[in-house]
Short mmCIF file of C-alpha atoms and ligand atoms in Angstrom, two decimals:
data_model
loop_
_atom_site.label_atom_id
_atom_site.label_comp_id
_atom_site.label_asym_id
_atom_site.label_seq_id
_atom_site.Cartn_x
_atom_site.Cartn_y
_atom_site.Cartn_z
CA UNK A 85 -26.69 89.77 -67.92
CA UNK A 86 -28.52 90.49 -70.87
CA UNK A 87 -30.78 93.32 -71.83
CA UNK A 88 -33.93 93.28 -70.32
CA UNK A 89 -35.26 94.79 -73.69
CA UNK A 90 -34.13 92.39 -76.49
CA UNK A 91 -32.02 89.87 -74.58
CA UNK A 92 -28.74 90.58 -75.83
CA UNK A 93 -25.52 90.33 -74.41
CA UNK A 94 -25.42 93.72 -72.41
CA UNK A 95 -22.99 96.49 -73.38
CA UNK A 96 -20.42 97.68 -70.22
CA UNK A 97 -21.30 101.63 -71.50
CA UNK A 98 -25.51 101.17 -71.67
CA UNK A 99 -25.72 99.02 -68.56
CA UNK A 100 -27.94 96.92 -67.88
CA UNK A 101 -28.95 97.44 -71.72
CA UNK A 102 -27.70 96.14 -75.07
CA UNK A 103 -27.19 99.66 -76.79
CA UNK A 104 -28.07 103.06 -76.41
CA UNK A 105 -31.45 101.92 -78.43
CA UNK A 106 -32.83 99.73 -76.01
CA UNK A 107 -32.13 102.15 -73.53
CA UNK A 108 -34.35 104.59 -74.72
CA UNK A 109 -36.95 101.98 -75.90
CA UNK A 110 -37.35 101.29 -71.48
CA UNK A 111 -37.51 104.71 -70.80
CA UNK A 112 -39.88 104.97 -73.09
CA UNK A 113 -42.04 102.41 -71.46
CA UNK A 114 -41.17 103.84 -68.10
CA UNK A 115 -42.92 107.03 -68.93
CA UNK A 116 -45.46 106.17 -70.71
CA UNK A 117 -46.31 103.70 -67.64
CA UNK A 118 -45.37 106.97 -65.28
CA UNK A 119 -48.47 109.09 -67.58
CA UNK A 120 -50.54 106.63 -66.42
CA UNK A 121 -50.08 106.40 -63.29
CA UNK A 122 -53.38 106.43 -61.01
CA UNK A 123 -53.33 109.15 -58.18
CA UNK A 124 -52.85 112.32 -60.93
CA UNK A 125 -56.40 112.07 -61.41
CA UNK A 126 -57.20 115.80 -59.86
CA UNK A 127 -58.29 116.50 -63.96
CA UNK A 128 -61.53 114.43 -63.97
CA UNK A 129 -62.73 115.95 -60.43
CA UNK A 130 -62.27 119.21 -61.34
CA UNK A 131 -63.85 118.72 -65.08
CA UNK A 132 -66.73 117.38 -62.72
CA UNK A 133 -67.06 120.56 -61.13
CA UNK A 134 -67.39 122.72 -64.93
CA UNK A 135 -69.61 119.74 -67.12
CA UNK A 136 -71.46 121.65 -69.67
CA UNK A 137 -74.84 119.16 -69.13
CA UNK A 138 -74.40 119.76 -65.45
CA UNK A 139 -77.64 121.74 -64.17
CA UNK A 140 -76.77 125.49 -62.97
CA UNK A 141 -76.34 126.02 -59.17
CA UNK A 142 -78.80 128.39 -57.95
CA UNK A 143 -77.54 130.51 -55.69
ZN1 LIG B 60 -30.56 95.44 -76.43
#
């Protein structure tokens, strides 16, 4: 088995990676992707209600 980050032989201590560094790299990629996952789009919807450029609502 090889490290998915740099393709070096895997170190059993850091499986499936070859080193702590590569494990961190992969984790960083995963977190970055997780933050951009669609579905957490509640912010734009809420912001749409508070747009300063939107006309004032008449009650
Ligand atoms: Zn590696």
